[in-house]
Structure formats: C-alpha cells, structure tokens
Amino acid sequence: MNEGKPGTPGASEGPDGDFELARPNGTGSPGTGPDGDYELRRPLDAAAAPSSTDGTSGAGAAAGPGLLGGTPGAEPTPAGPDAGTTIGGTRPADTGAEHITGVETVEHGAPAAPVSGAESPVSGRSGPAPVPGAESPVSGPTHPAPAHGAHAPARPRPLHDPDPYSTPPYGEPGPWAPAPPVQHPAATPAHGVAVGAPEAVSAAPVAQEAPAADPWARYDPWAAPAVAPLQQADPVEEDVKRRRGRRRRTLIGGALIIALVSGVAGGVVGVQLERSGGIGAVELPQAGVEAPDRDPDSVAGIAAQALPSVVTLHVSGGGRAGTGTGFVLDDRGHILTNDHVVGPAGENGDITVTFHSGDTAEATVVGRDSGYDLAVVRVKGVRGLTPLPLGNSDNVQVGDPVVAIGAPFDLAGTVTSGIISARERPITAGGEKGDGSDVSYVDALQTDAPINPGNSGGPLLDGKGRVIGINSAIRSADGGLDPEGGQSGSIGLGFAIPINQGKRVAEELIETGKATHPVIGITLDMEYSGDGARVAAEGSDGGPPVSTGGPGAKAGIRPGDVITEVDGRPVHSGEELIVKTRAHRPGDRLELTLERDGEERTVSLVLGSSGGG
C-alpha cells in the first residue's frame, strides 16, 4: 500500500512511494538540469526494488531508520557519496541539493523497469509498466538515466513558455504531457493521506514542511475559480486645447438647447395667455367700499342733495328748439328757469321736463318776463317733488365757494364748482329782436364755475346747498360763436341772476303770470357816452322825458340831469342805472346823486311799479 500518495514502484521510490529528484547534470547548478530545472528520474525496475509487505519499497527499506515506515532509532546510512536526503532524515551539509519536502534523492544509476501490474503513480491502479522514453504521467517524457558520473543528455526546449502558475498535475508545459486521470479530492486529499485511514501512517514523528510546496496540496478542480478584482485603467492624459474645445462645444450646445426650449416654452405660454387673457385674474390693490355719505358742505354732499331737484327742459316750437335747466320751487310742480329757455315754445310749443330719476313729464308755461330773463313752468301729475332751499344773495361775498348744476350741451346732471368772482355785476342780455323788448338787465353774480350752453336756468348753490342765483349768461372771447357754428364754451366768466330778485319775480309769475318792474318814471339818453346816466331831453313815445306825477318828477329831477350814484354806489351808464333800479322792489326808497349845471345834488324817491312784459 502506498498510503494514498502517487508513485511508481521501483528503485527510485522513497519509503512513501514518491519520485525522487535526479542528481545534478553537467555543470549546472546543484540539483538542476541544463535549463536550471530539476528533472525526474525514470522509474526503477520492479525487480530491483520489490515492495515490502508493510507498504514501503525494498530499496527504501535499506535506506535507514529516518525513512517513513523504517525502524525507529536506527542510524541513517547514506547510500553513497551522492545519496540524497530522506524525509525526516538528516540532509548532508555538503551536497548542495535543494531540500524538497517529501522527496529524497538517490545516486545516479540505471533504473530497473517497473513490475508489470504495479500501481499507478497517480491513481494507484495497476497497469502496464511505462516504457523507457515514454511520457511520465507526472513530469512528462522520461529519458534513460546516464551512467554514474556521465552528463545527462540535454532536454529538448518546450514549444511553449513555462506555465507561470505551475498548474498541477501537468507540471512543465509541452504537447507530450497528457492529462492524468482525475481523482476526487474527497477520497484522497491533495497531500496524499487517505481519508478515513489515519492509522496507516506510522507513529514515528514526521517532519513536514508547509503543504504549499506540494503542487497537489493546492489543486482543487472543483473549487470556484478565483476572480481577480477589476482594476481601473490609468487615466489617459488629454490635450488641454482639445478638452477646452470639447468643453466649449458642450457649453455652446447646451446654451442653444436651452434657448430653443425657452423660445418654444415662451411661445406656448404667450399663445395661452393671449387666448385665455392671462395666467389668472389680475387683481390690483384698491380701497375698500366706503359709505356713500359725504360731508353736506362738500361739493359731493351739495350735489347729492341738489340733483334730485334739478331738471332738464327740452323745448321746441315755431321751428326752433333748445335745451335748458330748471329747478323745483315747490311740491306743486312749479319749476323756475330762464325766459330765453322757454322762448322757442311760444304760445303753442312743447316743453318736456326730465327729472334726475329719468322720469319725464310735460310742462306748461305759468309766466315769463324778458326784462328779468325769468320764467316759471309747471308739471302736473308728478308727486314726491323736493324743492331746493333758497338762500340770500345779499349775504354772498366774493370768494365764496359755489356749485353750478345743469345740462351743458344736453349732458344732464353736470356738476361744476368755483367761487364768486364778483357781485352786483350789471349785465344786459338778449336783444335779438332789435326793439329792445327782449333785453334783460341783471345786477348779476359773477362766477368762475364753468357754465356752458344748456346750463341756463340751472341753480347756483352756496356752500350749504342753498340757491343763491340762477345761471343766465356767459361771456365768451369770440363773441359767443364756436368753430362748429354753435355757442362757445365757458372761459370762466359766468353770470347768475341773484336769487333775491328771482324769488320776487317767481312769486309774481306764479300769482299773476306777470312780474312788476320798479321804475323812477324818467327816460334815459342811451347814447350818452359820459360818466353817469343822463336824463333824455324828450320822451321815447313823444311824451315828456320825466313822467308827470311819477317818482322822478316828485323828487325834482329835470331833463338833462346826470345821475352819478344810487344809494352811494357809482353809476357809469344808463344800463347800469336800470340794473341798479331793478335790483329793488317797487316801493323801495332810493337816494340818487345827480349833477345839474355843474352842481351836485342828492334827491330821494320811492320806486314806482310798471307791468312786466
């Protein structure tokens, strides 16, 4: 039995059946062949080395007590001067051979042919003995051993480079090395000890080296192949300019892509915004809802109170038509306006009144007076009318704030504001008939509140919402005509009839349909260009210039006298004397200053009355 280790019975086997290394050949290094390798000897003849009954070869039994399975305690006896070192024995110090674990060296000699039917060096199975020169199952082709002291023949150079991994069981490479039969490592371990038979091993101590020297100890055909870890290749140095160029191209390409995507996205968003009117509802910040009430003394408060009582008049008749304004005097439907507003209606014309609420009603003329340029109309069947409160025009001072309401150019409910620019401004209006019957004389309130055609007859309110005048006339820079052929607009010169005069006239028109005029009873020379009002030399109708028994005659006024003051206020013309006179009521007392023959005199008289026209 070979204890499970591969070997060929013969004189070259050691006590455990292993092959032994050959002696050095030629002049090479000790224990190496011509190419520096150790070479194996051919198997010894089986007849020269018969196996012993205890599993050790015959030649190995005479080697000495240091052999595996030898007699314990026997002295080691070398076979000759070139004898090798046995396992567990003492290696001669002068041999120079390399110590290989488990292998002993013997002297060179012709090996005996192995016995037919001996166990295989690898698998232990019987087979025909190897022929000299044939390939060895372990180390490749065998060569005849040279005679003692002769040089071994040179080995042929392998066709391939030596296997750097020394892969067993092939040994050195070469096409002449057939693969040996494979023995499962579970039955026979790589180091050659039979599994389950540890008692076959001698009890003698065996010095063993690291099993790594035995190629069988490292071979496991069923083991998973070792996978070497992957290694990262060393970076390749790139040209700096090439890298910069590639980076620049990358950046430019990215910028172009971003621009393209942005353009497309912007177009889509723009189309969506145009279709839907925006991303969402636009809500700008603004103040919250406030109470509609305003300070009663403010323009808004005054307008809010007065607008329901202001009406718009549309008049037509006799081929003419016009628009004006009026305001409610009482709850019976009386409305005060200008005479020139209702003038186009004549005797059979139509007058339509439109209220601030939008309701309309037909109106009729109650009374009119061209000298005062005032008229009263009345609507019937209308309830819930709110009259405007009336103020006192004598209390008005220059600079007081005022609010004008009317329908300029048929824009109903227009509100403007300003101040009193002057008071007791004598003006005359009308005169289209040419005979003077339609001329009005007004001691007017002047205002810079915008008054335009259509405001006529509307109220002029003070700071407390009370009526202090009736808007009646304007002064324009171009003579009253605008480029389109109509009346020009306001230039800040508006005139209103004082409410004190309007109140008296309105009362008379409502009661009698006519208004009375205060008179002095004299005829004036309207062509006098000097300062003051001169009494004419002849009367207008062929009568006396100073009416007999009239207020002037009783005061001692004579033809040719020049009146320069009324109640201490200067008078510069005949029109101004009329205006000052009509600013009073019949029965009022006046003090006149006059000049006669270069002398100045003062007279007092009581105003008379005449029927209105």
Coordinates of C-alpha atoms in Angstrom, one line a residue, residues 132-465:
P132 CA 11.6 4.0 -21.3
G133 CA 11.4 7.1 -23.3
A134 CA 7.6 7.3 -22.9
E135 CA 5.9 10.2 -21.2
S136 CA 5.6 10.1 -17.5
P137 CA 2.1 10.8 -16.1
V138 CA 3.6 13.3 -13.7
S139 CA 6.5 15.1 -15.3
G140 CA 6.3 14.4 -19.0
P141 CA 8.7 12.3 -21.1
T142 CA 11.3 10.2 -19.4
H143 CA 14.9 9.8 -20.5
P144 CA 17.4 7.0 -19.9
A145 CA 19.5 7.7 -16.9
P146 CA 23.1 8.4 -17.7
A147 CA 25.8 6.2 -16.2
H148 CA 27.3 7.2 -12.9
G149 CA 29.5 10.3 -13.5
A150 CA 28.3 10.9 -17.0
H151 CA 26.4 14.0 -18.1
A152 CA 22.8 13.7 -18.7
P153 CA 21.6 14.4 -22.3
A154 CA 20.2 17.9 -22.8
R155 CA 16.4 18.1 -22.6
P156 CA 14.6 19.5 -25.6
R157 CA 13.3 23.0 -25.2
P158 CA 9.5 23.1 -24.7
L159 CA 7.4 24.5 -27.5
H160 CA 5.7 26.9 -25.1
D161 CA 6.9 29.0 -22.3
P162 CA 6.8 27.5 -18.8
D163 CA 3.4 27.8 -17.0
P164 CA 3.9 30.8 -14.7
Y165 CA 1.2 29.4 -12.4
S166 CA 2.8 25.8 -12.2
T167 CA -0.7 24.3 -12.7
P168 CA -0.7 20.7 -11.4
P169 CA -0.8 18.0 -12.5
Y170 CA 0.7 19.0 -15.8
G171 CA 4.0 20.3 -14.5
E172 CA 6.0 21.8 -17.2
P173 CA 4.3 22.7 -20.4
G174 CA 4.6 20.6 -23.5
P175 CA 2.4 18.9 -26.0
W176 CA 3.7 15.4 -24.9
A177 CA 2.1 15.7 -21.4
P178 CA -1.3 14.0 -21.4
A179 CA -3.8 14.9 -18.7
P180 CA -3.7 12.3 -15.9
P181 CA -6.9 10.7 -14.5
V182 CA -8.7 13.0 -12.0
Q183 CA -9.1 11.7 -8.5
H184 CA -11.9 13.3 -6.4
P185 CA -10.2 15.2 -3.6
A186 CA -12.8 14.0 -1.1
A187 CA -11.4 10.4 -1.4
T188 CA -7.7 11.3 -1.4
P189 CA -6.6 14.7 -0.1
A190 CA -4.0 16.6 -2.1
H191 CA -1.3 15.9 0.4
G192 CA -1.7 12.1 -0.1
V193 CA -3.2 10.9 3.2
A194 CA -6.1 8.6 2.7
V195 CA -9.4 9.7 4.1
G196 CA -10.6 7.6 7.0
A197 CA -7.2 5.7 7.4
P198 CA -5.1 7.8 9.7
E199 CA -4.0 4.6 11.4
A200 CA -1.9 3.5 8.3
V201 CA 0.5 6.3 9.0
S202 CA 3.5 5.3 11.1
A203 CA 3.5 6.5 14.6
A204 CA 7.0 7.8 14.1
P205 CA 7.2 11.6 14.1
V206 CA 7.4 13.0 10.6
A207 CA 8.8 16.4 9.9
Q208 CA 6.6 18.1 7.3
E209 CA 7.0 21.3 5.7
A210 CA 4.3 23.7 4.5
P211 CA 2.0 21.8 2.1
A212 CA 2.2 24.7 -0.3
A213 CA 5.4 23.1 -1.8
D214 CA 3.4 20.1 -2.9
P215 CA 1.5 21.0 -6.1
W216 CA -1.2 18.5 -5.2
A217 CA -1.9 20.4 -2.0
R218 CA -3.0 23.5 -3.9
Y219 CA -5.1 21.9 -6.6
D220 CA -8.8 21.5 -6.4
P221 CA -10.6 21.0 -9.7
W222 CA -14.0 21.6 -8.1
A223 CA -13.1 24.8 -6.3
A224 CA -14.6 28.1 -7.6
P225 CA -12.1 29.9 -9.8
A226 CA -10.6 32.9 -8.1
V227 CA -11.7 36.0 -9.7
A228 CA -9.2 38.8 -9.7
P229 CA -10.7 42.2 -8.7
L230 CA -11.2 44.6 -11.5
Q231 CA -8.8 47.5 -11.7
Q232 CA -9.5 50.9 -13.1
A233 CA -7.3 51.8 -16.0
D234 CA -5.0 54.6 -15.6
P235 CA -6.4 57.9 -17.0
V236 CA -5.2 59.0 -20.3
E237 CA -3.8 62.4 -20.5
E238 CA -5.8 64.6 -22.8
D239 CA -4.6 67.6 -24.7
V240 CA -5.6 70.8 -22.9
K241 CA -6.8 72.5 -26.0
R242 CA -8.9 69.5 -27.0
R243 CA -10.5 69.4 -23.6
R244 CA -11.2 73.1 -23.7
G245 CA -12.6 72.9 -27.2
R246 CA -14.8 70.0 -26.2
R247 CA -16.0 71.8 -23.1
R248 CA -16.7 74.9 -25.2
R249 CA -18.7 72.9 -27.7
T250 CA -20.6 71.3 -24.9
L251 CA -21.4 74.7 -23.4
I252 CA -22.5 76.2 -26.7
G253 CA -24.6 73.2 -27.5
G254 CA -26.3 73.4 -24.0
A255 CA -26.9 77.1 -24.5
L256 CA -28.5 76.5 -27.9
I257 CA -30.7 73.8 -26.5
I258 CA -31.8 76.0 -23.5
A259 CA -32.5 78.9 -25.9
L260 CA -34.6 76.7 -28.1
V261 CA -36.5 75.2 -25.3
S262 CA -37.1 78.6 -23.7
G263 CA -38.3 80.0 -27.1
V264 CA -40.7 77.2 -27.6
A265 CA -42.0 77.4 -24.0
G266 CA -42.3 81.2 -24.3
G267 CA -44.3 80.9 -27.5
V268 CA -46.6 78.3 -25.9
V269 CA -47.1 80.5 -22.8
G270 CA -47.7 83.6 -24.9
V271 CA -50.3 81.9 -27.1
Q272 CA -52.0 80.5 -23.9
L273 CA -52.0 84.0 -22.3
E274 CA -53.4 85.6 -25.5
R275 CA -56.2 83.0 -25.7
S276 CA -57.1 83.0 -22.0
G277 CA -56.5 86.6 -21.3
G278 CA -53.7 85.9 -18.7
I279 CA -52.5 83.2 -16.4
G280 CA -55.1 84.2 -13.9
A281 CA -57.5 87.1 -13.0
V282 CA -55.5 90.3 -12.5
E283 CA -56.5 91.9 -9.3
L284 CA -55.0 95.3 -8.5
P285 CA -55.0 96.7 -5.0
Q286 CA -57.7 99.2 -4.2
A287 CA -59.5 100.8 -1.3
G288 CA -62.4 99.0 0.2
V289 CA -66.1 100.0 0.0
E290 CA -66.9 103.2 1.8
A291 CA -70.1 104.8 2.9
P292 CA -71.6 106.9 0.1
D293 CA -72.5 109.7 2.5
R294 CA -70.3 112.8 2.3
D295 CA -70.0 116.0 4.3
P296 CA -73.1 118.1 3.5
D297 CA -70.8 121.1 3.0
S298 CA -68.6 119.4 0.4
V299 CA -69.2 119.5 -3.3
A300 CA -70.3 115.9 -3.4
G301 CA -72.6 116.4 -0.4
I302 CA -74.1 119.5 -2.1
A303 CA -74.6 117.7 -5.4
A304 CA -76.1 114.7 -3.8
Q305 CA -78.8 116.9 -2.1
A306 CA -79.5 119.1 -5.1
L307 CA -79.5 116.7 -8.1
P308 CA -83.0 115.2 -7.4
S309 CA -84.5 118.7 -7.5
V310 CA -82.8 119.8 -10.8
V311 CA -84.5 119.1 -14.1
T312 CA -83.7 119.3 -17.8
L313 CA -86.0 121.0 -20.2
H314 CA -86.4 120.2 -23.9
V315 CA -88.3 122.9 -25.7
S316 CA -89.5 123.0 -29.3
G317 CA -91.9 125.1 -31.3
G318 CA -92.0 127.7 -34.1
G319 CA -89.2 125.9 -36.0
R320 CA -86.8 126.3 -33.1
A321 CA -85.7 124.0 -30.3
G322 CA -83.5 124.4 -27.3
T323 CA -82.3 122.7 -24.1
G324 CA -82.0 124.3 -20.7
T325 CA -82.1 123.6 -17.0
G326 CA -84.5 124.4 -14.2
F327 CA -85.1 123.5 -10.5
V328 CA -88.1 122.7 -8.4
L329 CA -89.6 125.6 -6.4
D330 CA -92.4 123.8 -4.5
D331 CA -94.2 120.5 -4.3
R332 CA -97.0 121.7 -6.6
G333 CA -94.8 121.2 -9.6
H334 CA -93.6 124.8 -10.2
I335 CA -90.1 125.0 -11.8
L336 CA -88.0 128.2 -12.3
T337 CA -85.9 128.7 -15.4
N338 CA -84.8 131.4 -17.8
D339 CA -87.1 133.2 -20.2
H340 CA -84.8 132.5 -23.1
V341 CA -85.0 128.8 -22.4
V342 CA -88.8 128.5 -22.9
G343 CA -88.8 131.3 -25.6
P344 CA -88.8 128.8 -28.6
A345 CA -92.0 127.2 -27.3
G346 CA -94.0 130.4 -27.9
E347 CA -97.7 130.1 -27.3
N348 CA -98.3 126.5 -28.6
G349 CA -94.9 124.9 -28.3
D350 CA -93.9 121.7 -26.4
I351 CA -91.9 121.6 -23.1
T352 CA -90.7 118.3 -21.7
V353 CA -89.2 118.1 -18.3
T354 CA -86.8 115.2 -17.4
F355 CA -86.1 114.6 -13.8
H356 CA -82.8 113.2 -12.4
S357 CA -84.5 109.8 -11.9
G358 CA -85.1 109.6 -15.6
D359 CA -88.9 110.3 -15.4
T360 CA -90.3 112.8 -17.8
A361 CA -93.4 115.0 -17.8
E362 CA -95.0 117.6 -20.0
A363 CA -94.9 121.2 -18.7
T364 CA -96.8 124.4 -19.4
V365 CA -95.7 128.0 -19.0
V366 CA -97.1 129.7 -15.9
G367 CA -95.5 133.1 -16.5
R368 CA -92.4 134.7 -18.1
D369 CA -90.6 138.1 -18.1
S370 CA -88.0 139.0 -20.6
G371 CA -86.7 142.0 -18.6
Y372 CA -85.6 139.8 -15.8
D373 CA -85.0 136.8 -18.1
L374 CA -87.0 134.6 -15.8
A375 CA -89.9 132.1 -16.4
V376 CA -92.0 129.6 -14.4
V377 CA -93.3 126.3 -15.8
R378 CA -95.4 123.7 -14.2
V379 CA -95.6 119.9 -14.4
K380 CA -98.8 118.0 -13.4
G381 CA -99.3 114.5 -12.2
V382 CA -95.9 114.3 -10.6
R383 CA -95.6 113.5 -6.9
G384 CA -92.7 113.4 -4.5
L385 CA -91.0 116.5 -5.7
T386 CA -88.4 118.1 -3.5
P387 CA -87.9 121.8 -3.8
L388 CA -84.5 123.3 -3.5
P389 CA -83.9 125.6 -0.5
L390 CA -83.4 129.3 -1.4
G391 CA -80.5 131.3 0.1
N392 CA -80.0 135.1 0.4
S393 CA -77.9 136.7 -2.4
D394 CA -77.3 139.8 -0.2
N395 CA -75.1 137.6 2.1
V396 CA -72.8 136.4 -0.7
Q397 CA -69.2 137.6 -0.6
V398 CA -66.6 137.5 -3.3
G399 CA -64.6 134.3 -2.9
D400 CA -67.4 132.2 -1.5
P401 CA -67.4 128.7 -3.0
V402 CA -70.3 127.9 -5.3
V403 CA -71.6 124.8 -7.2
A404 CA -73.3 125.0 -10.6
I405 CA -75.6 122.2 -11.8
G406 CA -77.1 122.0 -15.4
A407 CA -77.2 120.2 -18.7
P408 CA -74.5 121.7 -20.8
F409 CA -74.9 120.5 -24.4
D410 CA -77.7 118.3 -23.2
L411 CA -75.4 116.5 -20.7
A412 CA -77.9 116.3 -17.9
G413 CA -76.8 116.3 -14.2
T414 CA -73.4 118.0 -14.9
V415 CA -71.9 119.4 -11.7
T416 CA -69.2 122.1 -11.7
S417 CA -67.7 124.2 -8.9
G418 CA -66.0 127.5 -8.5
I419 CA -66.2 130.7 -6.5
I420 CA -68.0 134.1 -6.6
S421 CA -65.8 136.3 -8.7
A422 CA -67.8 139.5 -8.3
R423 CA -71.2 140.6 -7.2
E424 CA -73.6 143.3 -8.5
R425 CA -72.1 143.0 -11.9
P426 CA -74.6 144.9 -14.2
I427 CA -75.1 143.0 -17.5
T428 CA -77.6 143.1 -20.3
A429 CA -78.6 140.0 -22.3
G430 CA -80.8 139.3 -25.2
G431 CA -81.7 141.9 -27.8
E432 CA -82.2 139.5 -30.7
K433 CA -85.5 141.2 -31.6
G434 CA -83.8 144.5 -32.2
D435 CA -86.5 146.6 -30.5
G436 CA -85.0 146.1 -27.0
S437 CA -88.1 144.3 -25.8
D438 CA -86.1 141.1 -25.1
V439 CA -83.2 142.8 -23.4
S440 CA -82.7 141.8 -19.8
Y441 CA -81.0 143.8 -17.2
V442 CA -79.4 141.9 -14.4
D443 CA -77.4 143.0 -11.4
A444 CA -75.6 139.7 -11.6
L445 CA -73.3 137.5 -9.5
Q446 CA -70.2 136.7 -11.4
T447 CA -68.6 133.2 -11.0
D448 CA -65.8 131.2 -12.5
A449 CA -67.7 127.9 -12.1
P450 CA -67.9 126.5 -15.7
I451 CA -71.2 127.5 -17.2
N452 CA -72.0 126.4 -20.8
P453 CA -75.0 126.5 -23.2
G454 CA -77.5 124.3 -21.5
N455 CA -76.7 125.5 -18.0
S456 CA -79.2 128.4 -18.4
G457 CA -81.9 128.3 -15.8
G458 CA -79.9 126.0 -13.5
P459 CA -79.2 126.7 -9.8
L460 CA -76.0 128.3 -8.5
L461 CA -75.6 126.9 -4.9
D462 CA -73.7 128.2 -2.0
G463 CA -71.5 126.2 0.4
K464 CA -74.6 124.9 2.2
G465 CA -76.5 123.8 -0.9

